[in-house]
Short mmCIF file of C-alpha atoms in Angstrom, two decimals:
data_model
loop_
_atom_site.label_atom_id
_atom_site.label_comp_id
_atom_site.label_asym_id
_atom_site.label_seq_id
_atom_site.Cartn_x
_atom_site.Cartn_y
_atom_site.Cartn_z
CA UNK A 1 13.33 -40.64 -24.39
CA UNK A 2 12.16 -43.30 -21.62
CA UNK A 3 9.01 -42.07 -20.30
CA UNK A 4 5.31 -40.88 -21.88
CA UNK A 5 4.96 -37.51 -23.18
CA UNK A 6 1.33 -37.63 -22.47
CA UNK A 7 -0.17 -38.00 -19.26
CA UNK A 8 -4.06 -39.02 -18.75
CA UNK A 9 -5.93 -37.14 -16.14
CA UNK A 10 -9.19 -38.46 -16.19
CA UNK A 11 -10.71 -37.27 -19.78
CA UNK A 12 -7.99 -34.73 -20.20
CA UNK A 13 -4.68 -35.29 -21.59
CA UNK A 14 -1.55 -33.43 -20.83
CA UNK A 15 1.00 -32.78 -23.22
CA UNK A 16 4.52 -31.18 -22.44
CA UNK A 17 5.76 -28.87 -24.56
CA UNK A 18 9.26 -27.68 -23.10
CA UNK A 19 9.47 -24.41 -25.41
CA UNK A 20 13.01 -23.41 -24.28
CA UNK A 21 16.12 -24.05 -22.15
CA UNK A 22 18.17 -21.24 -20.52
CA UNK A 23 20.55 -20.55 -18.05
CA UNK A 24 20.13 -18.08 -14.79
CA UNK A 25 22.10 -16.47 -11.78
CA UNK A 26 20.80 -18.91 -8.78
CA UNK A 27 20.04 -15.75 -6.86
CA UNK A 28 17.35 -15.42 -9.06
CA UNK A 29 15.54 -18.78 -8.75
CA UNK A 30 16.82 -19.31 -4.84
CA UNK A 31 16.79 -15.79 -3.42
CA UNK A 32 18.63 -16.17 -0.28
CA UNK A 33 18.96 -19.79 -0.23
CA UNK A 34 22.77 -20.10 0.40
CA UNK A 35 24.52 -22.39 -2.60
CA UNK A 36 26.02 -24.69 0.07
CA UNK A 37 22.00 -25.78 0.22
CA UNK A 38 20.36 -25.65 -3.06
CA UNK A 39 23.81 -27.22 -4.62
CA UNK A 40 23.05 -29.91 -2.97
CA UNK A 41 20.42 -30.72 -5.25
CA UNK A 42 20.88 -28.97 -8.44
CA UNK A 43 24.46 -29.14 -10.30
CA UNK A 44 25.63 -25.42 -11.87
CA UNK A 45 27.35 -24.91 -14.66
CA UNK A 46 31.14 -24.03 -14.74
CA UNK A 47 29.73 -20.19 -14.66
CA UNK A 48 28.06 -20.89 -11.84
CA UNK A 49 24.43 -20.59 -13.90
CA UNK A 50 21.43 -22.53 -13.40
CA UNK A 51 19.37 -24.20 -15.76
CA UNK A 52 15.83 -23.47 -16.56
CA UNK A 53 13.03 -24.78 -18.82
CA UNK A 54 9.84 -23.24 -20.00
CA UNK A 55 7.37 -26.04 -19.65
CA UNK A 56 4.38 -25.15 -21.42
CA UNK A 57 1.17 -27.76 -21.27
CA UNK A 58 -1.61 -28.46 -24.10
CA UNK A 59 -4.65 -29.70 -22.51
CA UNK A 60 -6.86 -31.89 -25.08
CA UNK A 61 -10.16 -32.08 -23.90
CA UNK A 62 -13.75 -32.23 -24.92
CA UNK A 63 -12.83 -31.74 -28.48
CA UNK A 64 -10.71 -28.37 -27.14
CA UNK A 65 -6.75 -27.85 -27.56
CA UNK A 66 -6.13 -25.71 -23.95
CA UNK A 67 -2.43 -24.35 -24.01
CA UNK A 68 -0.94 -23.06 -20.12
CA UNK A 69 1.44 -20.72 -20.88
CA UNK A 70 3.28 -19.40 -24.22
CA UNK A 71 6.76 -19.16 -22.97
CA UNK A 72 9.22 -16.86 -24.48
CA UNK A 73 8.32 -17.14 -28.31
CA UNK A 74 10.16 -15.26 -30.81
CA UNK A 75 10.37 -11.69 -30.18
CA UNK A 76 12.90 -11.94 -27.33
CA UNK A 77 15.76 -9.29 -28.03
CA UNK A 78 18.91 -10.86 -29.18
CA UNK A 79 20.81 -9.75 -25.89
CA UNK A 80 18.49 -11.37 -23.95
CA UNK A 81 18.89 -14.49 -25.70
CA UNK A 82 22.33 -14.31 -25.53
CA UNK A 83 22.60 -13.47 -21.82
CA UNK A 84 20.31 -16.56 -21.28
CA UNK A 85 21.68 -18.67 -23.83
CA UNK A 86 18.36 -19.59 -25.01
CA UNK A 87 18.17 -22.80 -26.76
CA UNK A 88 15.47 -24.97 -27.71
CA UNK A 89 16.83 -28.67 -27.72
CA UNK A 90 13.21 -29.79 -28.56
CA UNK A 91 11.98 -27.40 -30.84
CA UNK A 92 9.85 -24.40 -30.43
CA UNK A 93 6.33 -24.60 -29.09
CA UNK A 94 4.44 -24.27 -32.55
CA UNK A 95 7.07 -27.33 -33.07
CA UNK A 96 5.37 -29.13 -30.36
CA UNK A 97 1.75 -28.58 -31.40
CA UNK A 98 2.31 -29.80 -35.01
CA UNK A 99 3.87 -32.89 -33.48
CA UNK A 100 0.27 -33.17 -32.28
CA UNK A 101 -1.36 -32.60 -35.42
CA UNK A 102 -1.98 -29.31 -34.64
CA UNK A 103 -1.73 -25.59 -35.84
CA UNK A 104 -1.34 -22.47 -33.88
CA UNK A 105 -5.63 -21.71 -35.42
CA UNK A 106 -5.92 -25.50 -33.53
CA UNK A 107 -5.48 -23.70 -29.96
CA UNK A 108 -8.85 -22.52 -28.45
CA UNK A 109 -7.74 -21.17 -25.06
CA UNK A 110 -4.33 -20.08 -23.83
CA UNK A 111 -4.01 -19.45 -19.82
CA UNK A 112 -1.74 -16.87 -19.07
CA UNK A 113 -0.70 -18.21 -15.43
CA UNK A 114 0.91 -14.35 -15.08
CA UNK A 115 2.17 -11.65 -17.13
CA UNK A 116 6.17 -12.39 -16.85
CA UNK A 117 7.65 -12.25 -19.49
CA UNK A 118 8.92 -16.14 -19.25
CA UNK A 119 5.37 -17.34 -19.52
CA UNK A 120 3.62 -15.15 -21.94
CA UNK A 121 5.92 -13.51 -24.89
CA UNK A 122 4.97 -16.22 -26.87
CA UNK A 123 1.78 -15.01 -26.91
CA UNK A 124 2.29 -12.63 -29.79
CA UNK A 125 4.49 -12.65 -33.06
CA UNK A 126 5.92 -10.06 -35.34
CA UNK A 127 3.71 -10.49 -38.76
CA UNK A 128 4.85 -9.22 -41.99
CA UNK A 129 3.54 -5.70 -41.85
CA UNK A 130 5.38 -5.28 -38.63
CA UNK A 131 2.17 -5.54 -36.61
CA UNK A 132 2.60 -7.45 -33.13
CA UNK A 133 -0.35 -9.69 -33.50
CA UNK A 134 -1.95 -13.22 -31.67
CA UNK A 135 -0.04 -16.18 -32.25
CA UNK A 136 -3.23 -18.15 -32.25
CA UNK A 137 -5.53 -16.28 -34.02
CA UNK A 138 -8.83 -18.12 -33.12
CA UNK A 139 -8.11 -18.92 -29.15
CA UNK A 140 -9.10 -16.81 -26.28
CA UNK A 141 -6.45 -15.57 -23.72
CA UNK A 142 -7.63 -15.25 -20.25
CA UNK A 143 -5.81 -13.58 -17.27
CA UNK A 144 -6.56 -12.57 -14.08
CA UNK A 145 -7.91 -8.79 -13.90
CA UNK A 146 -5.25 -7.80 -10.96
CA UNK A 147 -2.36 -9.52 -12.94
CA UNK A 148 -3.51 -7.22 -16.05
CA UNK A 149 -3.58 -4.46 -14.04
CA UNK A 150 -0.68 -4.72 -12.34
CA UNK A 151 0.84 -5.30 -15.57
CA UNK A 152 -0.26 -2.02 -17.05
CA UNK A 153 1.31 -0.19 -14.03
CA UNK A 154 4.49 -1.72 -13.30
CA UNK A 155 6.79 -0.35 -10.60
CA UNK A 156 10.64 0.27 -10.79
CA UNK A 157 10.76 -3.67 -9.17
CA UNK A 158 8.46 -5.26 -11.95
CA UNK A 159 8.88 -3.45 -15.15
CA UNK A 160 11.35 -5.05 -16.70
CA UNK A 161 9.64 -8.20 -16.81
CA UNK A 162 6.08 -6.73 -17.76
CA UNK A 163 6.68 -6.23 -21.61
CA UNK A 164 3.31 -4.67 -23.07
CA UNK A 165 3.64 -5.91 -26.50
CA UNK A 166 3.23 -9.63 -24.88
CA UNK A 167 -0.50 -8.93 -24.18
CA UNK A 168 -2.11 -5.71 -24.87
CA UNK A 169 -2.58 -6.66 -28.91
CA UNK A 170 -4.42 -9.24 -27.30
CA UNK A 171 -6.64 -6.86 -25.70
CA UNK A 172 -6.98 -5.09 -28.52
CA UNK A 173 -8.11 -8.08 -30.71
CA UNK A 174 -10.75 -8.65 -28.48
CA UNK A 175 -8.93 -12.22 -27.51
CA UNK A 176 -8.16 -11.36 -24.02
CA UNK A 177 -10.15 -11.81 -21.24
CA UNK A 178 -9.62 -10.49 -17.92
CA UNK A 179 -10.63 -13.17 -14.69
CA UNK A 180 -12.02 -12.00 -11.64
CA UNK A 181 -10.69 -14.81 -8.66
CA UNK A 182 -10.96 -18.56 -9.42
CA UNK A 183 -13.03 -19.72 -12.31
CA UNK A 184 -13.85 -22.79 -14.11
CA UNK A 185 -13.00 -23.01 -18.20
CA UNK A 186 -13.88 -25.88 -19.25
CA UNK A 187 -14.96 -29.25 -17.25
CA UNK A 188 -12.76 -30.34 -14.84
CA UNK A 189 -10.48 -27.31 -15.79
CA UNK A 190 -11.02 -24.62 -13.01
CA UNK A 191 -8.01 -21.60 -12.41
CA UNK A 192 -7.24 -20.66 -8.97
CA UNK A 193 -5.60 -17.53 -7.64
CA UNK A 194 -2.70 -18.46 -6.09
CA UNK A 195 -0.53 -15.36 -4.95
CA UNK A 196 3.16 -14.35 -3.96
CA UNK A 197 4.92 -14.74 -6.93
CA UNK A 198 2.93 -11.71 -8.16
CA UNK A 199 -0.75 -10.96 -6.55
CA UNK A 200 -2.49 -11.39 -9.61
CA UNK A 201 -0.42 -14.95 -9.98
CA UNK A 202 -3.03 -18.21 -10.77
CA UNK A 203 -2.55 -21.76 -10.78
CA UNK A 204 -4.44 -24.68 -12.60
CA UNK A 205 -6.57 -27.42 -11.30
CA UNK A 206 -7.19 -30.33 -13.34
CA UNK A 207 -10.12 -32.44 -12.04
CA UNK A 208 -11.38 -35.62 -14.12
CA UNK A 209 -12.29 -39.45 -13.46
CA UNK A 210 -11.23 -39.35 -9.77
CA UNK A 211 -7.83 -37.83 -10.92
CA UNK A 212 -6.44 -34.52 -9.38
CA UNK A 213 -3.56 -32.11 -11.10
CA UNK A 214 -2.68 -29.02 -10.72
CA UNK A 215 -0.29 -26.70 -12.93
CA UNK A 216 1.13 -24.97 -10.18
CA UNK A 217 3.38 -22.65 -12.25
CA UNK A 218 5.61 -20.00 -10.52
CA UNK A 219 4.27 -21.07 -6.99
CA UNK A 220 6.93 -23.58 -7.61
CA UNK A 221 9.02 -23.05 -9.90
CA UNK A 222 11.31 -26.15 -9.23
CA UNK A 223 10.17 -29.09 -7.10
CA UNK A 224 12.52 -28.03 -4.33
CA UNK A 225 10.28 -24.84 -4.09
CA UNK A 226 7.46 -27.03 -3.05
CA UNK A 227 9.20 -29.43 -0.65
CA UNK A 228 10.91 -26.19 0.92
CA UNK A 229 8.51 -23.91 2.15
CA UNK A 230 10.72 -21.32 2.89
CA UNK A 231 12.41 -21.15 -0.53
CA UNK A 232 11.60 -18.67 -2.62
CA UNK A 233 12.72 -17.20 -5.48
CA UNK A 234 14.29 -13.38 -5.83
CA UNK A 235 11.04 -13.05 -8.21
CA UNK A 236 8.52 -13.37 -6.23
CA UNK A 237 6.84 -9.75 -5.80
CA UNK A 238 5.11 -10.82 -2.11
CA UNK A 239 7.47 -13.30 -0.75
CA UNK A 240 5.85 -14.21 2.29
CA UNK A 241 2.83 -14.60 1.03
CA UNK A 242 4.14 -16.94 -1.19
CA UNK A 243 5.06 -18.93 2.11
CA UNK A 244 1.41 -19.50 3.04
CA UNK A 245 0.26 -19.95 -0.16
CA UNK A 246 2.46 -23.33 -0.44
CA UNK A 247 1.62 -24.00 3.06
CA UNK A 248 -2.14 -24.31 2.10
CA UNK A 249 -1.61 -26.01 -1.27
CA UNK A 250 1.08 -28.41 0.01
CA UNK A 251 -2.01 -29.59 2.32
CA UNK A 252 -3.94 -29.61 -0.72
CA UNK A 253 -1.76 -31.88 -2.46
CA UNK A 254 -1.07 -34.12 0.11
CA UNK A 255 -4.94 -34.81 0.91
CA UNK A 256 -5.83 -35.03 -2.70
CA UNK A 257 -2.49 -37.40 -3.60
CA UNK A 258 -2.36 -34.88 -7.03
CA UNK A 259 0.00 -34.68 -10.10
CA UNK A 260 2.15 -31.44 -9.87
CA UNK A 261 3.30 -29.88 -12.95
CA UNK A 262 6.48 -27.54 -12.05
CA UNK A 263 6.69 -24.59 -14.81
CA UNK A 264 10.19 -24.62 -15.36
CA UNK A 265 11.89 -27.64 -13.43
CA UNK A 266 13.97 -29.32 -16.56
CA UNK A 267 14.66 -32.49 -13.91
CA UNK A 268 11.32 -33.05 -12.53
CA UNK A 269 8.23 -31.59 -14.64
CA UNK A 270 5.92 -33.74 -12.60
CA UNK A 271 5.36 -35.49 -9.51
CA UNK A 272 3.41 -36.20 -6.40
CA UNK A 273 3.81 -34.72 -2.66
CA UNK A 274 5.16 -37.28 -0.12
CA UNK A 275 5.87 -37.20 3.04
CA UNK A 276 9.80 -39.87 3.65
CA UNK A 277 10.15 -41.98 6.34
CA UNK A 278 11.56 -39.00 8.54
CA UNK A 279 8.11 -36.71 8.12
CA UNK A 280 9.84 -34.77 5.60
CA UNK A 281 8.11 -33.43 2.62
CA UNK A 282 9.49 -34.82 -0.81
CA UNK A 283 8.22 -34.70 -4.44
CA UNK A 284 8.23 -38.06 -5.86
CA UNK A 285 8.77 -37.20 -9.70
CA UNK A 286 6.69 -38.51 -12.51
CA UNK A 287 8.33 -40.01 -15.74
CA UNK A 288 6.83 -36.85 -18.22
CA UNK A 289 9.23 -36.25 -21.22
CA UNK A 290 8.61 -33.65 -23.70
CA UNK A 291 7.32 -33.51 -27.43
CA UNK A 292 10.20 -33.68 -29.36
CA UNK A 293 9.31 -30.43 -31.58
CA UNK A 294 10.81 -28.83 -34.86
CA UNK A 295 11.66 -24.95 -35.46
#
């Protein structure tokens, strides 16, 4: 490793915990971005797959452990893993916390950023008795109400990546609560709907000491989503409302000069809006490496 695997935002430090690898069909993560583009910038494998990470974040702050995003735990079928060839080259995410000093009971607040599958199976784990139960027992889950909802419905489009068992325990338990728009957690922790990739989708703004971030999760899902603001992914449910989204919160980035976390960007986890010498948009990464895990 070469660079920090914290970064300080003010009174809030950000941990990376990158909870798996996998590989994809680029039509799912580019859409209808033609390979003789996005190939340019991202090297496939001989299968012509694309790698992805699931970069989950552990906030420490006022004496709280804040986790954004659960990834895909442990419950994934075996086909699944097999058609993704899930690894995890740095361990698993309860890996990552005890690296930290910390056990899944240490967590006090998991954000669900959405309801794919991608960012919240590792919510829950299969206990002895064969119950589906919390991972961490004592936090609270929070979501937004229209994500939950949507969830709960799905359509023939969204289904197979809504997964029931990945949240409604939760509700269940009592640990899930459901958000209604933007709302502020903790201090200088404040979610923000941010929709496109699904309506219910929400970001995270970090605000502390004169420092900005924001956890920007599947509004980009690589950097080269947020440079590009008419790349989207296959995934997202409301495409072109995606578009604006960026549009308003690549302004807000710009203004603000704020650390961007990128959700499942295995190059660039982190980095900062710029605009080259040409006026072009680029993301100037961040050195951010991630807590070498066990399990």
């Amino acid at each position: 490793m070469t660079g920090p695997t914290m970064l300080q935002i003010g009174d809030i430090q950000v941990h990376l915990i990158q909870e798996s690898h996998y590989l994809v069909d680029p039509g799912g993560p580019f859409g209808l971005v033609p390979r003789a583009l996005w190939s340019r910038h991202m090297t496939p494998t001989d299968d012509l797959l694309v790698l992805m990470t699931s970069n989950c974040l552990l906030l420490r702050t006022a004496g709280r452990n804040i986790l954004i995003d659960s990834g895909y735990g442990h419950r994934l079928p075996e086909k699944i893993q097999r058609q993704l060839q899930l690894t995890r080259p740095f361990g698993d995410l309860c890996g990552g916390l005890a690296r930290l000093g910390l056990a899944p009971g240490d967590v006090n607040l998991v954000i669900n950023t959405h309801l794919h599958a991608d960012h919240c199976a590792g919510n829950t784990r299969l206990a002895e008795n064969g119950e589906v139960v919390a991972v961490f027992p004592n936090a609270e889950y929070v979501v937004q109400r229209r994500e939950y909802e949507d969830a709960c419905r799905p359509n023939e489009r969204t289904r197979a990546t809504y997964v029931a068992d990945n949240f409604e325990p939760l509700r269940a338990s009592g640990q899930l609560r459901l958000l209604d728009g933007d709302c502020d957690l903790a201090p200088g922790l404040r979610t923000v709907v941010t929709p496109g990739h699904t309506p219910g989708h929400m970001s995270v703004v970090l605000e502390s000491g004169g420092q900005v971030a924001v956890q920007l999760a599947d509004l980009a899902t690589y950097a080269l989503h947020f440079e590009r603001l008419g790349w989207m992914t296959a995934y997202d449910v409301e495409p072109l409302i995606t578009l604006e989204t960026k549009r308003r919160w690549q302004v807000w980035a710009l203004e603000r000069e704020a650390l961007l976390f990128f959700p499942h960007d295995p190059q660039r986890p982190a980095g900062r809006l710029q605009r080259d010498d040409a006026g072009r948009l680029k993301v100037a990464g961040v050195a951010f490496e991630p807590i070498q895990g066990a399990g």
